[in-house]
């Protein structure tokens, strides 16, 4: 008997390291990274900084840790932070922005994740004894809860100009910034040149087992390194984490295009099924969000029926489902998913 193949569309975080990554781990030159003596970590940080067009970078344990360190580095306790109301920092990071960083999140709504510069400007109130100090604007690209949507370099430029004019720093949660760059076929630096600092994840579509990178100027990274330590993120022979990261940055980026083609194929396929609604204009990278409002099933029932057919997806609300394509998802898996959804929808 063969084990049943599972089609796991819950997230691109389920990707496993490639053979080449495992080989790179086996041969990585290691040292104690708290002493900044791990040659493999140092090399990854150098490549990350160069790729993003910034001075320096820092390997951290997760995207959540990267965001928390960045909030604490860019702002002081009690400051006001402007972010998008559906952003990952606001929704999915256990409230660390308040619980640990002691900051006041100031969420602004948007249609697809891209903030309106005029609304940002209006949120930056003039100085007054009653008001907290606004110190940071956070952007997210691609935008997860809006469907993996892209914020274009021009949109980043416009909104950052407003922030900078008012002495706010700009931080980019670029967990999936490579997806945005590959989808628009533009250089990473087009997305990063208008922001002060950013993070990206190795552990999602790039297939690494662990890790994210914070990128910014020397002073930002020096302070971030200290905060990483206070948060328990100082690692020792972290080259075993950095080695697959180097492989990822050198060889796994262009591959993301396949994930985007598969997501598009999946979205178009299921959009033809009665009772399923997909906003195809939002399917810009490797995510497919859809509504099953027109079916006589709750999201939980829909997910269980998929699971009976060895397909995994996430329910985001009573009738909203998310599917994410990644290296483990090939065209045949997409086809099987479409036909399975057809069957369980009747
Ligand atoms: C996944 C994700 C994070 C957090 O990364 P973890 O490594 O899961 O902590 C942050 N921001 C966005 C937009 C993400 O999608």
mmCIF file of C-alpha atoms and ligand atoms in Angstrom:
data_model
loop_
_atom_site.group_PDB
_atom_site.id
_atom_site.type_symbol
_atom_site.label_atom_id
_atom_site.label_comp_id
_atom_site.label_asym_id
_atom_site.label_seq_id
_atom_site.Cartn_x
_atom_site.Cartn_y
_atom_site.Cartn_z
ATOM 1 C CA UNK A 1 0.000 0.000 0.000
ATOM 2 C CA UNK A 2 1.165 3.520 -0.784
ATOM 3 C CA UNK A 3 0.571 6.325 1.680
ATOM 4 C CA UNK A 4 -2.124 8.651 0.417
ATOM 5 C CA UNK A 5 -0.736 11.824 -1.065
ATOM 6 C CA UNK A 6 -1.864 14.902 0.838
ATOM 7 C CA UNK A 7 -2.464 18.100 -1.136
ATOM 8 C CA UNK A 8 -1.671 20.706 1.479
ATOM 9 C CA UNK A 9 -2.957 24.124 0.421
ATOM 10 C CA UNK A 10 -3.097 25.638 3.911
ATOM 11 C CA UNK A 11 0.062 27.711 3.524
ATOM 12 C CA UNK A 12 3.402 27.979 1.742
ATOM 13 C CA UNK A 13 4.977 27.531 5.197
ATOM 14 C CA UNK A 14 4.443 23.753 4.851
ATOM 15 C CA UNK A 15 7.222 23.542 2.257
ATOM 16 C CA UNK A 16 10.171 21.375 3.230
ATOM 17 C CA UNK A 17 13.860 22.079 2.541
ATOM 18 C CA UNK A 18 15.162 20.817 -0.814
ATOM 19 C CA UNK A 19 17.954 18.240 -1.174
ATOM 20 C CA UNK A 20 20.302 21.073 -2.097
ATOM 21 C CA UNK A 21 19.390 22.881 1.126
ATOM 22 C CA UNK A 22 19.987 19.776 3.241
ATOM 23 C CA UNK A 23 23.340 19.342 1.509
ATOM 24 C CA UNK A 24 24.220 22.991 2.213
ATOM 25 C CA UNK A 25 23.357 22.499 5.892
ATOM 26 C CA UNK A 26 25.643 19.453 6.017
ATOM 27 C CA UNK A 27 28.622 21.458 4.756
ATOM 28 C CA UNK A 28 27.956 24.863 6.326
ATOM 29 C CA UNK A 29 30.848 26.659 7.998
ATOM 30 C CA UNK A 30 29.671 27.335 11.554
ATOM 31 C CA UNK A 31 30.554 29.567 14.509
ATOM 32 C CA UNK A 32 28.873 31.315 17.421
ATOM 33 C CA UNK A 33 26.548 33.900 15.915
ATOM 34 C CA UNK A 34 26.048 35.790 19.193
ATOM 35 C CA UNK A 35 29.763 36.640 18.765
ATOM 36 C CA UNK A 36 28.968 37.323 15.069
ATOM 37 C CA UNK A 37 31.384 34.506 14.187
ATOM 38 C CA UNK A 38 29.167 32.254 12.085
ATOM 39 C CA UNK A 39 30.535 32.666 8.548
ATOM 40 C CA UNK A 40 27.374 31.238 6.959
ATOM 41 C CA UNK A 41 25.063 33.619 8.829
ATOM 42 C CA UNK A 42 27.356 36.539 7.966
ATOM 43 C CA UNK A 43 27.254 35.556 4.301
ATOM 44 C CA UNK A 44 23.456 35.258 4.245
ATOM 45 C CA UNK A 45 23.081 38.650 5.938
ATOM 46 C CA UNK A 46 25.420 40.213 3.368
ATOM 47 C CA UNK A 47 23.460 38.735 0.447
ATOM 48 C CA UNK A 48 20.142 39.819 1.981
ATOM 49 C CA UNK A 49 21.342 43.408 2.444
ATOM 50 C CA UNK A 50 22.674 43.546 -1.129
ATOM 51 C CA UNK A 51 19.499 42.048 -2.582
ATOM 52 C CA UNK A 52 17.378 44.692 -0.840
ATOM 53 C CA UNK A 53 19.752 47.586 -1.502
ATOM 54 C CA UNK A 54 20.342 48.341 2.186
ATOM 55 C CA UNK A 55 23.461 48.476 4.384
ATOM 56 C CA UNK A 56 22.935 45.506 6.679
ATOM 57 C CA UNK A 57 20.724 42.569 7.638
ATOM 58 C CA UNK A 58 19.973 40.343 10.636
ATOM 59 C CA UNK A 59 18.790 36.735 10.679
ATOM 60 C CA UNK A 60 15.900 36.238 13.118
ATOM 61 C CA UNK A 61 13.830 33.238 14.104
ATOM 62 C CA UNK A 62 10.505 34.139 12.488
ATOM 63 C CA UNK A 63 8.537 36.805 10.696
ATOM 64 C CA UNK A 64 6.691 37.594 13.911
ATOM 65 C CA UNK A 65 9.982 38.140 15.733
ATOM 66 C CA UNK A 66 11.229 40.316 12.860
ATOM 67 C CA UNK A 67 8.119 42.503 13.040
ATOM 68 C CA UNK A 68 8.279 42.810 16.827
ATOM 69 C CA UNK A 69 11.987 43.722 16.820
ATOM 70 C CA UNK A 70 11.389 46.254 14.089
ATOM 71 C CA UNK A 71 8.485 47.887 15.951
ATOM 72 C CA UNK A 72 10.655 48.165 19.078
ATOM 73 C CA UNK A 73 13.632 49.502 17.117
ATOM 74 C CA UNK A 74 11.695 52.063 15.093
ATOM 75 C CA UNK A 75 9.472 53.393 17.903
ATOM 76 C CA UNK A 76 9.404 54.138 21.633
ATOM 77 C CA UNK A 77 6.803 52.860 24.104
ATOM 78 C CA UNK A 78 3.547 54.786 23.846
ATOM 79 C CA UNK A 79 4.111 55.852 20.248
ATOM 80 C CA UNK A 80 1.390 55.563 17.626
ATOM 81 C CA UNK A 81 1.924 53.154 14.729
ATOM 82 C CA UNK A 82 -0.097 53.489 11.541
ATOM 83 C CA UNK A 83 -0.863 50.185 9.823
ATOM 84 C CA UNK A 84 -3.434 48.592 7.540
ATOM 85 C CA UNK A 85 -6.472 47.200 9.363
ATOM 86 C CA UNK A 86 -6.074 43.695 7.888
ATOM 87 C CA UNK A 87 -2.314 43.561 8.392
ATOM 88 C CA UNK A 88 -0.534 40.520 9.796
ATOM 89 C CA UNK A 89 0.969 42.603 12.632
ATOM 90 C CA UNK A 90 -2.530 43.638 13.723
ATOM 91 C CA UNK A 91 -4.265 40.274 13.274
ATOM 92 C CA UNK A 92 -1.877 37.421 13.749
ATOM 93 C CA UNK A 93 0.977 38.356 16.066
ATOM 94 C CA UNK A 94 -0.709 37.794 19.417
ATOM 95 C CA UNK A 95 -0.941 41.528 20.056
ATOM 96 C CA UNK A 96 2.816 41.777 20.602
ATOM 97 C CA UNK A 97 2.671 45.332 19.245
ATOM 98 C CA UNK A 98 0.876 46.279 22.491
ATOM 99 C CA UNK A 99 1.748 43.461 24.896
ATOM 100 C CA UNK A 100 5.511 43.642 24.406
ATOM 101 C CA UNK A 101 6.360 46.718 22.337
ATOM 102 C CA UNK A 102 3.885 48.930 24.275
ATOM 103 C CA UNK A 103 2.724 50.716 21.128
ATOM 104 C CA UNK A 104 -0.672 52.021 20.037
ATOM 105 C CA UNK A 105 -1.713 50.498 16.705
ATOM 106 C CA UNK A 106 -3.718 52.910 14.542
ATOM 107 C CA UNK A 107 -5.375 50.793 11.836
ATOM 108 C CA UNK A 108 -6.540 52.317 8.544
ATOM 109 C CA UNK A 109 -8.835 50.504 6.123
ATOM 110 C CA UNK A 110 -8.058 49.849 2.481
ATOM 111 C CA UNK A 111 -9.578 47.877 -0.386
ATOM 112 C CA UNK A 112 -6.599 45.758 -1.382
ATOM 113 C CA UNK A 113 -3.935 46.466 1.236
ATOM 114 C CA UNK A 114 -2.539 49.660 -0.248
ATOM 115 C CA UNK A 115 -3.056 52.645 2.072
ATOM 116 C CA UNK A 116 -4.363 55.925 0.699
ATOM 117 C CA UNK A 117 -1.672 58.616 1.185
ATOM 118 C CA UNK A 118 -4.341 61.207 2.058
ATOM 119 C CA UNK A 119 -5.788 58.991 4.784
ATOM 120 C CA UNK A 120 -2.309 58.401 6.164
ATOM 121 C CA UNK A 121 -1.698 62.140 6.183
ATOM 122 C CA UNK A 122 -5.001 62.715 8.007
ATOM 123 C CA UNK A 123 -4.079 60.106 10.626
ATOM 124 C CA UNK A 124 -0.881 62.004 11.436
ATOM 125 C CA UNK A 125 -2.410 64.645 13.671
ATOM 126 C CA UNK A 126 -0.566 67.843 14.584
ATOM 127 C CA UNK A 127 1.291 67.890 17.883
ATOM 128 C CA UNK A 128 -0.994 68.273 20.864
ATOM 129 C CA UNK A 129 -0.648 67.498 24.584
ATOM 130 C CA UNK A 130 -3.370 64.813 24.238
ATOM 131 C CA UNK A 131 -1.947 62.857 21.325
ATOM 132 C CA UNK A 132 0.589 60.031 21.247
ATOM 133 C CA UNK A 133 3.614 60.583 19.034
ATOM 134 C CA UNK A 134 3.134 59.014 15.587
ATOM 135 C CA UNK A 135 6.472 57.458 14.737
ATOM 136 C CA UNK A 136 6.051 54.643 12.220
ATOM 137 C CA UNK A 137 4.068 53.602 9.162
ATOM 138 C CA UNK A 138 3.917 49.833 8.541
ATOM 139 C CA UNK A 139 3.233 48.431 5.078
ATOM 140 C CA UNK A 140 2.662 44.794 4.063
ATOM 141 C CA UNK A 141 3.573 43.353 0.653
ATOM 142 C CA UNK A 142 2.237 41.063 -0.615
ATOM 143 C CA UNK A 143 -0.830 41.631 1.518
ATOM 144 C CA UNK A 144 -1.860 38.369 3.104
ATOM 145 C CA UNK A 145 -5.453 38.954 4.279
ATOM 146 C CA UNK A 146 -6.336 40.889 1.147
ATOM 147 C CA UNK A 147 -5.466 37.814 -0.919
ATOM 148 C CA UNK A 148 -1.732 38.014 -1.584
ATOM 149 C CA UNK A 149 -2.262 41.350 -3.328
ATOM 150 C CA UNK A 150 0.648 43.471 -4.508
ATOM 151 C CA UNK A 151 1.405 47.038 -3.473
ATOM 152 C CA UNK A 152 3.216 48.551 -6.433
ATOM 153 C CA UNK A 153 6.490 50.487 -6.110
ATOM 154 C CA UNK A 154 4.620 53.683 -7.062
ATOM 155 C CA UNK A 155 2.059 53.161 -4.317
ATOM 156 C CA UNK A 156 4.862 52.579 -1.802
ATOM 157 C CA UNK A 157 6.608 55.714 -2.998
ATOM 158 C CA UNK A 158 3.497 57.887 -2.591
ATOM 159 C CA UNK A 159 2.556 56.696 0.880
ATOM 160 C CA UNK A 160 6.154 56.731 2.128
ATOM 161 C CA UNK A 161 6.602 60.313 0.963
ATOM 162 C CA UNK A 162 3.733 61.390 3.217
ATOM 163 C CA UNK A 163 5.203 59.511 6.186
ATOM 164 C CA UNK A 164 8.706 60.863 5.671
ATOM 165 C CA UNK A 165 7.463 64.421 5.213
ATOM 166 C CA UNK A 166 5.951 64.117 8.694
ATOM 167 C CA UNK A 167 9.068 62.519 10.237
ATOM 168 C CA UNK A 168 7.628 59.007 10.471
ATOM 169 C CA UNK A 169 9.767 56.016 9.592
ATOM 170 C CA UNK A 170 8.453 53.462 7.104
ATOM 171 C CA UNK A 171 8.726 49.727 7.704
ATOM 172 C CA UNK A 172 7.759 47.023 5.234
ATOM 173 C CA UNK A 173 6.502 43.614 6.359
ATOM 174 C CA UNK A 174 7.740 41.930 3.216
ATOM 175 C CA UNK A 175 7.160 38.346 4.347
ATOM 176 C CA UNK A 176 6.333 37.561 0.682
ATOM 177 C CA UNK A 177 8.037 40.489 -1.058
ATOM 178 C CA UNK A 178 9.707 38.083 -3.520
ATOM 179 C CA UNK A 179 6.261 37.046 -4.742
ATOM 180 C CA UNK A 180 5.487 40.695 -5.488
ATOM 181 C CA UNK A 181 8.793 41.224 -7.311
ATOM 182 C CA UNK A 182 8.444 38.078 -9.419
ATOM 183 C CA UNK A 183 4.804 38.804 -10.267
ATOM 184 C CA UNK A 184 5.542 42.327 -11.507
ATOM 185 C CA UNK A 185 8.919 41.289 -12.891
ATOM 186 C CA UNK A 186 10.731 44.201 -11.242
ATOM 187 C CA UNK A 187 13.855 44.364 -9.111
ATOM 188 C CA UNK A 188 13.457 44.015 -5.334
ATOM 189 C CA UNK A 189 15.069 47.398 -4.829
ATOM 190 C CA UNK A 190 12.079 49.079 -6.485
ATOM 191 C CA UNK A 191 9.996 47.930 -3.509
ATOM 192 C CA UNK A 192 12.567 48.692 -0.832
ATOM 193 C CA UNK A 193 14.112 52.007 -1.849
ATOM 194 C CA UNK A 194 11.301 54.111 -0.378
ATOM 195 C CA UNK A 195 11.128 52.305 2.972
ATOM 196 C CA UNK A 196 13.576 52.665 5.867
ATOM 197 C CA UNK A 197 13.695 49.007 6.774
ATOM 198 C CA UNK A 198 11.925 45.722 6.101
ATOM 199 C CA UNK A 199 11.744 42.030 6.764
ATOM 200 C CA UNK A 200 11.244 39.030 4.507
ATOM 201 C CA UNK A 201 10.630 35.344 5.259
ATOM 202 C CA UNK A 202 12.783 32.443 4.133
ATOM 203 C CA UNK A 203 10.317 29.913 5.499
ATOM 204 C CA UNK A 204 7.396 30.466 3.119
ATOM 205 C CA UNK A 205 7.517 30.123 -0.672
ATOM 206 C CA UNK A 206 11.322 30.058 -0.557
ATOM 207 C CA UNK A 207 11.048 26.638 1.171
ATOM 208 C CA UNK A 208 13.527 27.088 4.025
ATOM 209 C CA UNK A 209 12.760 25.341 7.305
ATOM 210 C CA UNK A 210 13.267 28.403 9.541
ATOM 211 C CA UNK A 211 14.072 32.080 9.491
ATOM 212 C CA UNK A 212 13.395 35.635 8.405
ATOM 213 C CA UNK A 213 15.703 38.564 7.727
ATOM 214 C CA UNK A 214 15.490 42.129 8.960
ATOM 215 C CA UNK A 215 17.134 44.586 6.571
ATOM 216 C CA UNK A 216 18.003 48.259 7.053
ATOM 217 C CA UNK A 217 20.829 50.659 7.785
ATOM 218 C CA UNK A 218 23.783 49.828 10.073
ATOM 219 C CA UNK A 219 22.347 51.677 13.059
ATOM 220 C CA UNK A 220 18.943 49.987 12.732
ATOM 221 C CA UNK A 221 20.540 46.557 12.546
ATOM 222 C CA UNK A 222 22.883 47.274 15.483
ATOM 223 C CA UNK A 223 19.890 48.131 17.685
ATOM 224 C CA UNK A 224 17.810 45.263 16.285
ATOM 225 C CA UNK A 225 20.606 42.813 17.181
ATOM 226 C CA UNK A 226 20.407 43.916 20.810
ATOM 227 C CA UNK A 227 16.605 43.576 20.853
ATOM 228 C CA UNK A 228 16.821 40.138 19.245
ATOM 229 C CA UNK A 229 18.946 39.124 22.234
ATOM 230 C CA UNK A 230 16.523 40.533 24.821
ATOM 231 C CA UNK A 231 13.687 38.603 23.132
ATOM 232 C CA UNK A 232 15.653 35.360 23.352
ATOM 233 C CA UNK A 233 16.466 35.247 19.667
ATOM 234 C CA UNK A 234 20.262 35.232 19.907
ATOM 235 C CA UNK A 235 21.311 31.997 18.211
ATOM 236 C CA UNK A 236 24.614 30.110 18.269
ATOM 237 C CA UNK A 237 25.589 27.912 15.277
ATOM 238 C CA UNK A 238 22.774 29.447 13.272
ATOM 239 C CA UNK A 239 24.613 28.665 10.040
ATOM 240 C CA UNK A 240 22.497 25.527 9.813
ATOM 241 C CA UNK A 241 19.534 27.877 9.395
ATOM 242 C CA UNK A 242 21.392 30.358 7.198
ATOM 243 C CA UNK A 243 22.784 27.763 4.751
ATOM 244 C CA UNK A 244 19.402 26.917 3.186
ATOM 245 C CA UNK A 245 18.656 30.646 3.176
ATOM 246 C CA UNK A 246 21.607 31.233 0.870
ATOM 247 C CA UNK A 247 20.399 28.465 -1.435
ATOM 248 C CA UNK A 248 16.942 30.082 -1.417
ATOM 249 C CA UNK A 249 18.178 33.542 -2.368
ATOM 250 C CA UNK A 250 20.409 32.114 -5.088
ATOM 251 C CA UNK A 251 18.004 29.639 -6.674
ATOM 252 C CA UNK A 252 14.430 29.612 -5.377
ATOM 253 C CA UNK A 253 13.065 33.017 -6.357
ATOM 254 C CA UNK A 254 12.190 32.596 -10.050
ATOM 255 C CA UNK A 255 10.383 29.359 -9.181
ATOM 256 C CA UNK A 256 7.678 31.389 -7.420
ATOM 257 C CA UNK A 257 6.265 32.117 -10.886
ATOM 258 C CA UNK A 258 5.024 28.521 -11.056
ATOM 259 C CA UNK A 259 3.112 29.015 -7.812
ATOM 260 C CA UNK A 260 1.472 32.107 -9.289
ATOM 261 C CA UNK A 261 0.460 30.252 -12.470
ATOM 262 C CA UNK A 262 -0.972 27.420 -10.389
ATOM 263 C CA UNK A 263 -2.900 29.839 -8.155
ATOM 264 C CA UNK A 264 -4.356 31.526 -11.227
ATOM 265 C CA UNK A 265 -5.332 28.160 -12.746
ATOM 266 C CA UNK A 266 -6.963 27.097 -9.483
ATOM 267 C CA UNK A 267 -8.833 30.399 -9.129
ATOM 268 C CA UNK A 268 -10.144 30.321 -12.685
ATOM 269 C CA UNK A 269 -11.137 26.664 -12.373
ATOM 270 C CA UNK A 270 -13.163 27.054 -9.186
ATOM 271 C CA UNK A 271 -14.658 30.396 -10.228
ATOM 272 C CA UNK A 272 -16.748 28.440 -12.770
ATOM 273 C CA UNK A 273 -18.346 26.302 -10.057
ATOM 274 C CA UNK A 274 -21.874 27.273 -8.964
ATOM 275 C CA UNK A 275 -21.937 28.695 -5.446
ATOM 276 C CA UNK A 276 -18.239 29.585 -5.357
ATOM 277 C CA UNK A 277 -17.188 33.189 -5.710
ATOM 278 C CA UNK A 278 -13.598 34.251 -6.394
ATOM 279 C CA UNK A 279 -12.494 37.812 -6.958
ATOM 280 C CA UNK A 280 -10.055 37.027 -9.755
ATOM 281 C CA UNK A 281 -8.563 40.514 -9.716
ATOM 282 C CA UNK A 282 -7.229 39.778 -6.221
ATOM 283 C CA UNK A 283 -5.437 36.612 -7.332
ATOM 284 C CA UNK A 284 -2.117 38.271 -8.081
ATOM 285 C CA UNK A 285 0.416 35.890 -6.518
ATOM 286 C CA UNK A 286 0.187 32.493 -4.795
ATOM 287 C CA UNK A 287 -3.022 32.863 -2.798
ATOM 288 C CA UNK A 288 -6.624 32.090 -3.657
ATOM 289 C CA UNK A 289 -9.318 33.365 -1.309
ATOM 290 C CA UNK A 290 -12.884 32.432 -2.148
ATOM 291 C CA UNK A 291 -16.378 32.591 -0.740
ATOM 292 C CA UNK A 292 -18.642 29.545 -0.445
ATOM 293 C CA UNK A 293 -21.640 31.655 0.560
ATOM 294 C CA UNK A 294 -23.604 30.142 -2.338
ATOM 295 C CA UNK A 295 -23.150 26.567 -1.083
ATOM 296 C CA UNK A 296 -25.246 24.767 1.522
ATOM 297 C CA UNK A 297 -22.085 24.112 3.567
ATOM 298 C CA UNK A 298 -20.304 25.981 6.339
ATOM 299 C CA UNK A 299 -16.603 26.616 5.914
ATOM 300 C CA UNK A 300 -15.832 23.923 8.512
ATOM 301 C CA UNK A 301 -17.995 21.369 6.670
ATOM 302 C CA UNK A 302 -16.360 22.337 3.374
ATOM 303 C CA UNK A 303 -12.885 21.911 4.897
ATOM 304 C CA UNK A 304 -13.818 18.461 6.326
ATOM 305 C CA UNK A 305 -15.113 17.281 2.959
ATOM 306 C CA UNK A 306 -11.888 18.398 1.311
ATOM 307 C CA UNK A 307 -9.942 16.594 4.008
ATOM 308 C CA UNK A 308 -11.809 13.341 3.299
ATOM 309 C CA UNK A 309 -10.294 13.710 -0.179
ATOM 310 C CA UNK A 310 -6.799 14.394 1.227
ATOM 311 C CA UNK A 311 -6.909 18.096 0.459
ATOM 312 C CA UNK A 312 -6.125 20.628 3.187
ATOM 313 C CA UNK A 313 -7.202 24.282 3.182
ATOM 314 C CA UNK A 314 -7.874 26.996 5.765
ATOM 315 C CA UNK A 315 -11.255 28.391 6.806
ATOM 316 C CA UNK A 316 -10.945 32.105 7.548
ATOM 317 C CA UNK A 317 -14.553 32.739 8.521
ATOM 318 C CA UNK A 318 -18.027 31.180 8.203
ATOM 319 C CA UNK A 319 -17.814 31.198 4.412
ATOM 320 C CA UNK A 320 -14.322 32.272 3.432
ATOM 321 C CA UNK A 321 -11.625 29.782 2.411
ATOM 322 C CA UNK A 322 -7.925 30.281 1.700
ATOM 323 C CA UNK A 323 -5.708 28.138 -0.497
ATOM 324 C CA UNK A 324 -2.001 28.816 -1.058
ATOM 325 C CA UNK A 325 0.181 27.310 -3.778
ATOM 326 C CA UNK A 326 3.822 26.422 -3.209
ATOM 327 C CA UNK A 327 6.619 24.081 -4.311
ATOM 328 C CA UNK A 328 4.711 20.982 -3.183
ATOM 329 C CA UNK A 329 1.734 21.811 -5.396
ATOM 330 C CA UNK A 330 1.939 20.793 -9.043
ATOM 331 C CA UNK A 331 -0.552 21.256 -11.852
ATOM 332 C CA UNK A 332 -2.033 17.779 -11.322
ATOM 333 C CA UNK A 333 -2.770 18.672 -7.686
ATOM 334 C CA UNK A 334 -4.539 21.818 -8.812
ATOM 335 C CA UNK A 335 -6.639 19.766 -11.263
ATOM 336 C CA UNK A 336 -7.572 17.294 -8.559
ATOM 337 C CA UNK A 337 -8.512 20.137 -6.213
ATOM 338 C CA UNK A 338 -10.796 21.715 -8.821
ATOM 339 C CA UNK A 339 -12.606 18.442 -9.570
ATOM 340 C CA UNK A 340 -12.928 17.640 -5.863
ATOM 341 C CA UNK A 341 -14.471 21.049 -5.148
ATOM 342 C CA UNK A 342 -16.853 20.481 -8.084
ATOM 343 C CA UNK A 343 -17.950 17.187 -6.554
ATOM 344 C CA UNK A 344 -18.441 18.345 -2.972
ATOM 345 C CA UNK A 345 -20.269 21.490 -4.095
ATOM 346 C CA UNK A 346 -23.190 19.523 -5.567
HETATM 347 C C1 LIG B 1 3.795 34.720 7.771
HETATM 348 C C2 LIG B 1 3.748 36.185 7.922
HETATM 349 C C3 LIG B 1 4.395 36.817 8.992
HETATM 350 C C4 LIG B 1 4.981 36.077 10.177
HETATM 351 O O1 LIG B 1 5.881 35.100 9.924
HETATM 352 P P1 LIG B 1 6.083 33.855 10.932
HETATM 353 O O2 LIG B 1 7.391 33.345 10.512
HETATM 354 O O3 LIG B 1 4.942 32.941 10.690
HETATM 355 O O4 LIG B 1 6.110 34.400 12.317
HETATM 356 C C5 LIG B 1 4.391 38.191 9.016
HETATM 357 N N1 LIG B 1 3.786 38.903 8.059
HETATM 358 C C6 LIG B 1 3.145 38.342 7.029
HETATM 359 C C7 LIG B 1 2.503 39.194 5.994
HETATM 360 C C8 LIG B 1 3.083 36.956 6.928
HETATM 361 O O5 LIG B 1 2.411 36.389 5.934
#
